Amino acid sequence: MTTVTAAELPSASAQDEVVELCRDLLRIDSTNRGNGDGFERTAAEYVAAKLAEVGLEPTLLEPEPGRTSVITRVEGADPSRPPLLIHGHLDVVAADPADWTHHPFGGEEADGCLWGRGAIDMKDMDAMTLAVVRDLMRTGRKPPRDLVLAFVADEEAGGPLGASWLVNNHPGLFAECTEAISEVGGFSYTINDDLRLYLIQTAEKGMAWMKLTARGRAGHGSMLSSDNAVTALAEAVTRVGRHRFPIILTPTVHQFLDAVGDALGIEIDTDDLETTVAKLGALARMIGATISNTANPTQLNAGYKVNVIPGEATAGIDGRFLPGHEEEFISQIDDLIGPDIRREWVVLDRAVETPFEGPVVDAMAAALRAEDPGARAVPYMLSGGTDAKSFSRLGIRCFGFSPLRLPPDLDFSGMFHGVDERVPTDALRFGVRVLDRFLAAS
Ligand SMILES: [Zn+2]
């Protein structure tokens, strides 16, 4: 691994610039309302201008007007080595200013934080990537290998007009890339003054959003009915919602629990994982969903009048399966709903898992330790989904690594898509230093 000398560390301007870049991005409203309703072009043009300013040649790509992604390549010292992909999405979910302490698109700085929709999801990482790359270009420092930078649209709707579209239509842009870094990982979880776990995302559950339909005989509500669609659907939905899926430990979650158990001095009882997970405090909600498949009923729809039996009833189910357990999950669901209920996929997207090992992982851990002597990198699984699902289709090993050293009391996971999303400016500067070291060593 390359040793980074003090002279190679990012200049003070990169660490100052990251705050300015993040603030500018937060002030651009790039809300993605789903179903094709979004607009990333302003943010994309901003990013492209910042890349062009330091001599890079960004390409803007749009499957539809306004749904813009930006791609560029940074030349590395050894062009024979496979490139590293750094991807970040430019869109954000909606925010209602009435709920917020500071306007969600104001980019205000208060209490040591930048406030705004996207502050941690994920204009923070977009800004850190820009700041580090601009510094590399300005100072003429070449990373060891080529970097492919992708600032993409539409992640918040699953990427059909962003990452997934790029992978389907322009896979050559990512040719030879072997690893990628992006959200949701690299953030600290404080154990005590001397020990912080940095959760590196190495796995994601798969998504199986489905619509269930029951059909029966329509008729008058006063008559006898043995073939009632509402009754049949309600029974199927109840069976799914009440079902307790078996506990399964994938390699990522096993490693994570071992590391957390070790850090907290808790005995991990694999025969009683629910009790063990309950002891994890703030992490329990996040980790609890990564020890089994899950299926939550979320929508019901039937009928239009109380005295009319409808011929059809439908339900929405949010299903999530563990890596390697997709087929098993589908057959579990089909057993639960039975043969008379029709199942259609609304979204079916893959689960992702890559081993927590290799030079890239070593470089992440070393970069974190260099900036925080109390850092310990651990792998974890995200119960949600990111653009990693799309890029992993190209055989790229995807990691959530957007390094942030967070204050112990900040409810980080609660801020995703939440009110008063904000990022400490110190954490952004920390992220720039860590990313710079990581890029110099990977
Ligand atoms: Zn995100």
CSV table of C-alpha atoms and ligand atoms in Angstrom, one decimal:
chain,number,residue,atom,x,y,z
A,1,MET,CA,0.0,0.0,0.0
A,2,THR,CA,1.2,3.5,-0.8
A,3,THR,CA,2.2,5.6,2.1
A,4,VAL,CA,0.7,9.0,2.0
A,5,THR,CA,3.0,11.8,3.2
A,6,ALA,CA,1.8,15.0,4.7
A,7,ALA,CA,2.7,16.9,1.6
A,8,GLU,CA,0.1,14.7,-0.3
A,9,LEU,CA,-2.8,15.4,2.0
A,10,PRO,CA,-5.6,17.5,0.5
A,11,SER,CA,-4.9,21.2,0.7
A,12,ALA,CA,-6.8,23.4,3.1
A,13,SER,CA,-8.8,24.6,0.2
A,14,ALA,CA,-10.3,21.2,-0.5
A,15,GLN,CA,-11.5,21.0,3.1
A,16,ASP,CA,-13.0,24.4,2.9
A,17,GLU,CA,-14.4,23.9,-0.6
A,18,VAL,CA,-16.3,20.8,0.4
A,19,VAL,CA,-18.6,22.9,2.6
A,20,GLU,CA,-19.2,25.4,-0.1
A,21,LEU,CA,-19.8,22.6,-2.7
A,22,CYS,CA,-22.3,20.8,-0.4
A,23,ARG,CA,-24.1,24.1,0.4
A,24,ASP,CA,-24.4,24.9,-3.3
A,25,LEU,CA,-25.8,21.5,-4.1
A,26,LEU,CA,-28.3,21.7,-1.2
A,27,ARG,CA,-29.6,24.9,-2.6
A,28,ILE,CA,-30.5,23.3,-5.9
A,29,ASP,CA,-33.9,21.6,-5.6
A,30,SER,CA,-33.5,18.2,-7.3
A,31,THR,CA,-36.5,16.5,-5.8
A,32,ASN,CA,-37.5,13.2,-7.3
A,33,ARG,CA,-41.2,12.5,-6.7
A,34,GLY,CA,-41.1,9.1,-8.4
A,35,ASN,CA,-43.0,7.9,-11.5
A,36,GLY,CA,-40.7,9.9,-13.7
A,37,ASP,CA,-41.4,13.2,-12.0
A,38,GLY,CA,-37.9,14.6,-11.2
A,39,PHE,CA,-35.4,17.2,-12.4
A,40,GLU,CA,-31.6,16.8,-11.9
A,41,ARG,CA,-30.3,18.8,-14.8
A,42,THR,CA,-29.5,22.0,-12.7
A,43,ALA,CA,-27.5,19.9,-10.2
A,44,ALA,CA,-25.8,18.0,-13.1
A,45,GLU,CA,-24.8,21.2,-14.9
A,46,TYR,CA,-23.4,22.5,-11.6
A,47,VAL,CA,-21.3,19.3,-11.1
A,48,ALA,CA,-20.2,19.3,-14.7
A,49,ALA,CA,-19.0,22.9,-14.5
A,50,LYS,CA,-17.0,22.1,-11.3
A,51,LEU,CA,-15.3,19.2,-13.1
A,52,ALA,CA,-14.6,21.1,-16.3
A,53,GLU,CA,-13.1,24.0,-14.3
A,54,VAL,CA,-10.2,21.7,-13.3
A,55,GLY,CA,-9.6,20.2,-16.8
A,56,LEU,CA,-11.9,17.2,-16.8
A,57,GLU,CA,-14.3,16.4,-19.6
A,58,PRO,CA,-17.7,15.5,-18.2
A,59,THR,CA,-20.4,13.9,-20.3
A,60,LEU,CA,-24.0,14.7,-19.6
A,61,LEU,CA,-26.5,11.9,-20.4
A,62,GLU,CA,-30.3,12.1,-20.4
A,63,PRO,CA,-32.8,9.4,-21.1
A,64,GLU,CA,-35.5,12.1,-20.7
A,65,PRO,CA,-35.3,15.9,-20.6
A,66,GLY,CA,-34.1,17.1,-17.3
A,67,ARG,CA,-33.2,13.6,-15.9
A,68,THR,CA,-29.5,14.2,-16.3
A,69,SER,CA,-26.5,12.2,-15.1
A,70,VAL,CA,-22.8,13.3,-15.4
A,71,ILE,CA,-19.9,10.9,-16.1
A,72,THR,CA,-16.2,11.6,-16.3
A,73,ARG,CA,-13.0,9.8,-16.0
A,74,VAL,CA,-9.9,10.8,-14.0
A,75,GLU,CA,-6.6,9.5,-15.4
A,76,GLY,CA,-4.6,7.4,-13.0
A,77,ALA,CA,-0.9,6.7,-12.7
A,78,ASP,CA,-1.2,3.1,-14.0
A,79,PRO,CA,-3.8,2.9,-16.8
A,80,SER,CA,-3.3,-0.9,-17.0
A,81,ARG,CA,-5.1,-1.2,-13.6
A,82,PRO,CA,-8.9,-1.6,-13.6
A,83,PRO,CA,-10.6,1.7,-12.7
A,84,LEU,CA,-12.5,2.5,-9.4
A,85,LEU,CA,-16.0,3.7,-9.8
A,86,ILE,CA,-17.3,6.5,-7.4
A,87,HIS,CA,-21.0,7.1,-7.9
A,88,GLY,CA,-23.4,9.4,-6.1
A,89,HIS,CA,-27.0,10.3,-6.9
A,90,LEU,CA,-28.0,13.9,-7.5
A,91,ASP,CA,-31.7,13.6,-6.7
A,92,VAL,CA,-33.4,13.8,-3.3
A,93,VAL,CA,-36.8,12.9,-1.9
A,94,ALA,CA,-39.4,15.6,-1.3
A,95,ALA,CA,-39.3,17.8,1.8
A,96,ASP,CA,-42.0,20.1,3.2
A,97,PRO,CA,-40.5,23.3,4.5
A,98,ALA,CA,-43.3,23.7,7.1
A,99,ASP,CA,-41.8,20.7,9.0
A,100,TRP,CA,-38.2,21.9,9.0
A,101,THR,CA,-36.2,24.1,11.5
A,102,HIS,CA,-34.2,25.5,8.5
A,103,HIS,CA,-35.5,25.5,4.9
A,104,PRO,CA,-34.8,22.2,3.2
A,105,PHE,CA,-33.4,23.9,0.1
A,106,GLY,CA,-31.7,26.8,1.9
A,107,GLY,CA,-28.3,25.2,2.5
A,108,GLU,CA,-28.1,27.0,5.8
A,109,GLU,CA,-25.2,26.5,8.2
A,110,ALA,CA,-26.2,26.4,11.9
A,111,ASP,CA,-25.0,24.6,15.0
A,112,GLY,CA,-22.0,23.3,13.2
A,113,CYS,CA,-24.1,21.6,10.5
A,114,LEU,CA,-25.2,22.2,6.9
A,115,TRP,CA,-29.0,21.7,6.9
A,116,GLY,CA,-31.0,20.6,3.9
A,117,ARG,CA,-32.6,17.8,2.0
A,118,GLY,CA,-29.7,15.6,0.7
A,119,ALA,CA,-27.3,16.6,3.4
A,120,ILE,CA,-26.6,13.0,4.2
A,121,ASP,CA,-28.4,11.3,1.2
A,122,MET,CA,-26.3,12.1,-0.6
A,123,LYS,CA,-25.1,15.5,-1.6
A,124,ASP,CA,-22.5,15.2,1.2
A,125,MET,CA,-20.7,12.5,-0.7
A,126,ASP,CA,-21.2,14.2,-4.1
A,127,ALA,CA,-19.5,17.3,-2.6
A,128,MET,CA,-16.7,15.3,-0.9
A,129,THR,CA,-16.0,13.5,-4.2
A,130,LEU,CA,-15.9,16.8,-6.1
A,131,ALA,CA,-13.6,18.4,-3.5
A,132,VAL,CA,-11.1,15.6,-3.5
A,133,VAL,CA,-11.0,15.2,-7.3
A,134,ARG,CA,-10.7,18.9,-7.9
A,135,ASP,CA,-7.8,19.0,-5.4
A,136,LEU,CA,-6.1,16.0,-7.2
A,137,MET,CA,-6.4,17.8,-10.5
A,138,ARG,CA,-5.3,21.2,-9.2
A,139,THR,CA,-2.2,19.8,-7.5
A,140,GLY,CA,-1.4,17.4,-10.3
A,141,ARG,CA,-1.5,14.3,-8.1
A,142,LYS,CA,-2.6,11.2,-10.0
A,143,PRO,CA,-4.5,8.5,-8.2
A,144,PRO,CA,-2.9,5.1,-8.6
A,145,ARG,CA,-5.6,3.9,-11.0
A,146,ASP,CA,-8.2,5.5,-13.2
A,147,LEU,CA,-11.3,6.8,-11.5
A,148,VAL,CA,-14.8,6.8,-13.1
A,149,LEU,CA,-17.0,9.4,-11.6
A,150,ALA,CA,-20.8,9.0,-12.0
A,151,PHE,CA,-23.2,11.6,-10.6
A,152,VAL,CA,-26.5,10.1,-11.4
A,153,ALA,CA,-30.2,10.9,-11.6
A,154,ASP,CA,-33.2,9.0,-10.2
A,155,GLU,CA,-31.8,6.9,-7.4
A,156,GLU,CA,-34.7,7.7,-5.2
A,157,ALA,CA,-37.1,6.0,-7.7
A,158,GLY,CA,-34.8,2.9,-8.1
A,159,GLY,CA,-32.8,4.3,-11.0
A,160,PRO,CA,-34.7,3.5,-14.2
A,161,LEU,CA,-33.7,7.0,-15.5
A,162,GLY,CA,-30.3,7.0,-13.7
A,163,ALA,CA,-28.0,4.1,-12.8
A,164,SER,CA,-30.1,1.3,-14.2
A,165,TRP,CA,-30.5,3.2,-17.5
A,166,LEU,CA,-26.8,3.9,-17.7
A,167,VAL,CA,-25.9,0.2,-17.0
A,168,ASN,CA,-28.4,-1.0,-19.6
A,169,ASN,CA,-27.6,1.6,-22.3
A,170,HIS,CA,-24.0,2.8,-21.7
A,171,PRO,CA,-22.3,-0.1,-19.9
A,172,GLY,CA,-19.0,0.8,-21.8
A,173,LEU,CA,-18.7,3.8,-19.5
A,174,PHE,CA,-18.0,1.5,-16.6
A,175,ALA,CA,-15.9,-1.1,-18.5
A,176,GLU,CA,-13.3,-2.9,-16.5
A,177,CYS,CA,-14.4,-1.2,-13.2
A,178,THR,CA,-13.8,-3.8,-10.4
A,179,GLU,CA,-15.0,-1.9,-7.3
A,180,ALA,CA,-17.3,1.0,-6.5
A,181,ILE,CA,-17.8,3.3,-3.5
A,182,SER,CA,-21.0,5.3,-2.7
A,183,GLU,CA,-23.7,5.5,0.0
A,184,VAL,CA,-24.8,4.2,2.6
A,185,GLY,CA,-21.7,3.4,4.7
A,186,GLY,CA,-18.5,4.8,6.1
A,187,PHE,CA,-20.2,6.6,9.0
A,188,SER,CA,-19.2,6.2,12.6
A,189,TYR,CA,-21.1,4.6,15.4
A,190,THR,CA,-19.6,5.6,18.8
A,191,ILE,CA,-19.0,2.8,21.3
A,192,ASN,CA,-16.9,5.0,23.7
A,193,ASP,CA,-14.3,7.8,23.6
A,194,ASP,CA,-11.7,5.5,22.3
A,195,LEU,CA,-13.7,3.3,19.9
A,196,ARG,CA,-15.9,4.1,16.9
A,197,LEU,CA,-17.2,1.5,14.6
A,198,TYR,CA,-17.3,2.7,11.0
A,199,LEU,CA,-20.0,0.7,9.2
A,200,ILE,CA,-18.9,-0.1,5.6
A,201,GLN,CA,-21.8,-1.4,3.5
A,202,THR,CA,-21.0,-4.6,1.8
A,203,ALA,CA,-24.5,-6.0,1.3
A,204,GLU,CA,-28.1,-5.0,0.5
A,205,LYS,CA,-31.3,-6.8,0.8
A,206,GLY,CA,-33.2,-7.4,-2.4
A,207,MET,CA,-36.6,-5.8,-3.1
A,208,ALA,CA,-39.7,-7.7,-4.0
A,209,TRP,CA,-42.6,-5.3,-4.0
A,210,MET,CA,-45.7,-7.0,-5.1
A,211,LYS,CA,-49.4,-6.6,-5.9
A,212,LEU,CA,-51.8,-9.3,-4.8
A,213,THR,CA,-55.1,-9.7,-6.5
A,214,ALA,CA,-58.1,-11.8,-5.3
A,215,ARG,CA,-61.1,-12.4,-7.6
A,216,GLY,CA,-64.5,-13.5,-6.5
A,217,ARG,CA,-68.2,-13.2,-7.5
A,218,ALA,CA,-69.5,-9.7,-7.4
A,219,GLY,CA,-73.0,-9.3,-6.0
A,220,HIS,CA,-75.4,-7.7,-3.5
A,221,GLY,CA,-74.0,-7.3,0.0
A,222,SER,CA,-77.3,-8.7,1.5
A,223,MET,CA,-77.0,-12.1,-0.3
A,224,LEU,CA,-75.0,-15.2,0.8
A,225,SER,CA,-71.5,-15.1,-0.6
A,226,SER,CA,-69.1,-18.0,-0.5
A,227,ASP,CA,-66.7,-16.5,-3.1
A,228,ASN,CA,-65.9,-13.1,-1.6
A,229,ALA,CA,-62.7,-11.4,-3.0
A,230,VAL,CA,-62.3,-9.1,0.0
A,231,THR,CA,-62.4,-12.1,2.4
A,232,ALA,CA,-59.9,-14.1,0.4
A,233,LEU,CA,-57.5,-11.2,0.0
A,234,ALA,CA,-57.8,-10.3,3.7
A,235,GLU,CA,-56.9,-13.9,4.7
A,236,ALA,CA,-53.9,-13.9,2.4
A,237,VAL,CA,-52.6,-10.6,3.6
A,238,THR,CA,-53.0,-11.6,7.2
A,239,ARG,CA,-51.0,-14.8,6.6
A,240,VAL,CA,-48.2,-12.8,5.0
A,241,GLY,CA,-48.2,-10.0,7.6
A,242,ARG,CA,-48.2,-12.4,10.6
A,243,HIS,CA,-45.6,-14.7,9.2
A,244,ARG,CA,-42.3,-14.9,11.0
A,245,PHE,CA,-39.6,-15.7,8.5
A,246,PRO,CA,-36.7,-17.9,9.8
A,247,ILE,CA,-33.5,-16.2,11.0
A,248,ILE,CA,-30.7,-16.4,8.5
A,249,LEU,CA,-27.2,-15.1,9.1
A,250,THR,CA,-25.4,-14.1,5.9
A,251,PRO,CA,-21.6,-13.7,6.1
A,252,THR,CA,-21.9,-9.9,6.3
A,253,VAL,CA,-24.3,-9.9,9.2
A,254,HIS,CA,-22.4,-12.6,11.0
A,255,GLN,CA,-19.2,-10.5,10.8
A,256,PHE,CA,-21.0,-7.4,11.8
A,257,LEU,CA,-22.6,-9.0,14.9
A,258,ASP,CA,-19.3,-10.5,16.0
A,259,ALA,CA,-17.6,-7.1,15.7
A,260,VAL,CA,-20.4,-5.3,17.6
A,261,GLY,CA,-20.5,-8.0,20.2
A,262,ASP,CA,-16.8,-7.7,20.7
A,263,ALA,CA,-16.9,-3.9,20.9
A,264,LEU,CA,-19.8,-3.8,23.3
A,265,GLY,CA,-18.7,-6.8,25.3
A,266,ILE,CA,-22.0,-8.6,24.5
A,267,GLU,CA,-22.2,-12.3,24.0
A,268,ILE,CA,-23.7,-13.0,20.6
A,269,ASP,CA,-26.1,-15.9,21.0
A,270,THR,CA,-26.8,-17.1,17.5
A,271,ASP,CA,-29.7,-19.3,18.8
A,272,ASP,CA,-31.4,-16.2,20.2
A,273,LEU,CA,-30.6,-13.5,17.8
A,274,GLU,CA,-33.7,-11.4,18.4
A,275,THR,CA,-32.7,-10.9,22.1
A,276,THR,CA,-29.1,-10.1,21.1
A,277,VAL,CA,-30.2,-7.6,18.5
A,278,ALA,CA,-32.5,-5.9,21.0
A,279,LYS,CA,-29.4,-5.1,23.1
A,280,LEU,CA,-27.9,-3.0,20.3
A,281,GLY,CA,-29.8,0.1,21.1
A,282,ALA,CA,-30.0,2.6,18.2
A,283,LEU,CA,-28.7,0.0,15.8
A,284,ALA,CA,-31.4,-2.6,16.5
A,285,ARG,CA,-34.0,-1.1,14.1
A,286,MET,CA,-31.5,-1.1,11.3
A,287,ILE,CA,-29.9,-4.5,11.9
A,288,GLY,CA,-33.0,-6.3,13.1
A,289,ALA,CA,-34.3,-6.2,9.5
A,290,THR,CA,-31.1,-7.9,8.1
A,291,ILE,CA,-31.4,-11.2,9.9
A,292,SER,CA,-34.4,-12.5,8.0
A,293,ASN,CA,-36.5,-12.0,4.9
A,294,THR,CA,-39.4,-9.6,5.6
A,295,ALA,CA,-42.8,-8.9,4.0
A,296,ASN,CA,-45.0,-6.0,5.2
A,297,PRO,CA,-48.5,-5.4,3.9
A,298,THR,CA,-48.7,-1.7,2.9
A,299,GLN,CA,-51.7,-1.2,0.7
A,300,LEU,CA,-55.3,-2.4,0.5
A,301,ASN,CA,-57.9,-1.6,-2.2
A,302,ALA,CA,-61.4,-3.0,-2.7
A,303,GLY,CA,-65.0,-2.0,-3.3
A,304,TYR,CA,-66.8,1.2,-3.7
A,305,LYS,CA,-70.0,0.8,-1.7
A,306,VAL,CA,-70.7,-0.9,1.6
A,307,ASN,CA,-73.6,-3.0,0.2
A,308,VAL,CA,-71.8,-4.2,-3.0
A,309,ILE,CA,-69.5,-7.2,-3.0
A,310,PRO,CA,-66.7,-6.3,-5.4
A,311,GLY,CA,-65.4,-8.8,-7.9
A,312,GLU,CA,-61.8,-7.9,-7.1
A,313,ALA,CA,-59.6,-6.9,-4.2
A,314,THR,CA,-55.9,-5.9,-4.3
A,315,ALA,CA,-53.1,-5.4,-1.8
A,316,GLY,CA,-49.5,-4.1,-1.9
A,317,ILE,CA,-46.7,-6.0,0.0
A,318,ASP,CA,-43.2,-4.7,0.5
A,319,GLY,CA,-41.0,-7.8,0.5
A,320,ARG,CA,-37.3,-7.8,1.1
A,321,PHE,CA,-35.1,-10.8,0.8
A,322,LEU,CA,-31.5,-11.6,1.9
A,323,PRO,CA,-28.7,-12.1,-0.5
A,324,GLY,CA,-28.8,-15.7,-1.8
A,325,HIS,CA,-32.4,-16.2,-0.7
A,326,GLU,CA,-34.6,-14.8,-3.5
A,327,GLU,CA,-36.0,-18.0,-4.8
A,328,GLU,CA,-36.7,-19.3,-1.3
A,329,PHE,CA,-38.5,-16.0,-0.4
A,330,ILE,CA,-40.7,-16.2,-3.5
A,331,SER,CA,-41.7,-19.7,-2.7
A,332,GLN,CA,-42.4,-18.8,1.0
A,333,ILE,CA,-44.7,-16.0,-0.2
A,334,ASP,CA,-46.5,-18.2,-2.7
A,335,ASP,CA,-47.1,-20.8,0.0
A,336,LEU,CA,-48.5,-18.1,2.3
A,337,ILE,CA,-50.9,-16.5,-0.3
A,338,GLY,CA,-52.1,-19.8,-1.8
A,339,PRO,CA,-52.9,-20.8,-5.3
A,340,ASP,CA,-56.0,-18.6,-5.8
A,341,ILE,CA,-54.3,-15.2,-5.2
A,342,ARG,CA,-52.5,-13.7,-8.2
A,343,ARG,CA,-49.1,-12.2,-7.5
A,344,GLU,CA,-47.4,-9.6,-9.8
A,345,TRP,CA,-44.1,-7.8,-9.2
A,346,VAL,CA,-44.2,-4.0,-8.8
A,347,VAL,CA,-40.5,-4.0,-8.3
A,348,LEU,CA,-38.2,-7.0,-8.2
A,349,ASP,CA,-34.5,-6.1,-7.7
A,350,ARG,CA,-31.5,-8.1,-6.7
A,351,ALA,CA,-29.8,-8.5,-3.4
A,352,VAL,CA,-26.1,-7.6,-3.2
A,353,GLU,CA,-23.3,-9.0,-1.1
A,354,THR,CA,-19.5,-8.8,-1.4
A,355,PRO,CA,-16.8,-10.1,0.9
A,356,PHE,CA,-15.3,-7.7,3.4
A,357,GLU,CA,-11.7,-8.3,2.3
A,358,GLY,CA,-9.1,-7.4,-0.3
A,359,PRO,CA,-6.9,-4.3,-0.9
A,360,VAL,CA,-9.8,-1.9,-1.3
A,361,VAL,CA,-11.2,-2.9,2.1
A,362,ASP,CA,-7.7,-2.6,3.7
A,363,ALA,CA,-7.4,0.9,2.2
A,364,MET,CA,-10.7,2.0,3.7
A,365,ALA,CA,-9.8,0.7,7.1
A,366,ALA,CA,-6.3,2.3,7.0
A,367,ALA,CA,-7.6,5.7,5.8
A,368,LEU,CA,-10.2,5.8,8.6
A,369,ARG,CA,-7.6,4.8,11.2
A,370,ALA,CA,-5.2,7.5,10.0
A,371,GLU,CA,-7.8,10.2,10.6
A,372,ASP,CA,-9.4,8.6,13.6
A,373,PRO,CA,-7.1,6.4,15.8
A,374,GLY,CA,-10.3,5.0,17.5
A,375,ALA,CA,-11.7,3.8,14.1
A,376,ARG,CA,-12.6,0.2,13.5
A,377,ALA,CA,-14.1,-0.7,10.1
A,378,VAL,CA,-16.9,-3.3,10.1
A,379,PRO,CA,-19.1,-4.6,7.3
A,380,TYR,CA,-22.8,-4.3,7.5
A,381,MET,CA,-25.9,-5.0,5.4
A,382,LEU,CA,-28.4,-2.3,4.4
A,383,SER,CA,-32.0,-3.4,4.6
A,384,GLY,CA,-33.0,-0.8,1.9
A,385,GLY,CA,-31.6,-0.5,-1.6
A,386,THR,CA,-29.2,1.8,-3.5
A,387,ASP,CA,-27.8,2.2,-7.0
A,388,ALA,CA,-25.3,-0.6,-6.0
A,389,LYS,CA,-28.0,-3.0,-7.3
A,390,SER,CA,-27.6,-1.6,-10.8
A,391,PHE,CA,-23.8,-1.3,-10.8
A,392,SER,CA,-23.3,-4.8,-9.3
A,393,ARG,CA,-25.0,-6.2,-12.5
A,394,LEU,CA,-21.8,-5.3,-14.3
A,395,GLY,CA,-19.8,-7.5,-11.9
A,396,ILE,CA,-18.6,-4.5,-9.9
A,397,ARG,CA,-18.0,-5.1,-6.1
A,398,CYS,CA,-20.0,-2.3,-4.5
A,399,PHE,CA,-19.2,-0.7,-1.1
A,400,GLY,CA,-21.1,1.9,0.9
A,401,PHE,CA,-18.2,4.2,1.8
A,402,SER,CA,-19.0,7.9,2.3
A,403,PRO,CA,-16.8,8.5,5.3
A,404,LEU,CA,-18.3,10.7,8.1
A,405,ARG,CA,-17.2,11.0,11.7
A,406,LEU,CA,-20.4,11.8,13.5
A,407,PRO,CA,-21.1,13.1,17.0
A,408,PRO,CA,-22.3,10.2,19.2
A,409,ASP,CA,-25.8,11.8,19.8
A,410,LEU,CA,-26.7,12.4,16.1
A,411,ASP,CA,-29.6,10.2,15.0
A,412,PHE,CA,-28.0,9.4,11.6
A,413,SER,CA,-30.2,6.6,10.3
A,414,GLY,CA,-33.3,8.6,11.4
A,415,MET,CA,-32.4,11.5,9.2
A,416,PHE,CA,-32.6,9.5,5.9
A,417,HIS,CA,-35.7,10.9,4.2
A,418,GLY,CA,-36.5,12.5,7.5
A,419,VAL,CA,-37.1,16.0,8.8
A,420,ASP,CA,-34.1,18.3,9.6
A,421,GLU,CA,-31.6,16.3,7.6
A,422,ARG,CA,-28.2,17.8,8.2
A,423,VAL,CA,-24.5,17.0,8.2
A,424,PRO,CA,-21.8,18.3,10.5
A,425,THR,CA,-19.3,20.5,8.5
A,426,ASP,CA,-16.5,18.9,10.5
A,427,ALA,CA,-17.7,15.5,9.3
A,428,LEU,CA,-17.5,16.7,5.7
A,429,ARG,CA,-13.9,17.9,6.2
A,430,PHE,CA,-13.1,14.5,7.8
A,431,GLY,CA,-14.6,12.7,4.9
A,432,VAL,CA,-12.5,14.7,2.4
A,433,ARG,CA,-9.3,13.7,4.3
A,434,VAL,CA,-10.3,10.1,4.5
A,435,LEU,CA,-11.3,9.9,0.9
A,436,ASP,CA,-8.1,11.5,-0.2
A,437,ARG,CA,-6.1,9.0,1.7
A,438,PHE,CA,-8.2,6.1,0.4
A,439,LEU,CA,-7.9,7.2,-3.2
A,440,ALA,CA,-4.1,7.6,-2.8
A,441,ALA,CA,-3.9,4.0,-1.5
A,442,SER,CA,-6.3,2.1,-3.7
B,1,ZN,ZN,-29.4,7.9,-1.2
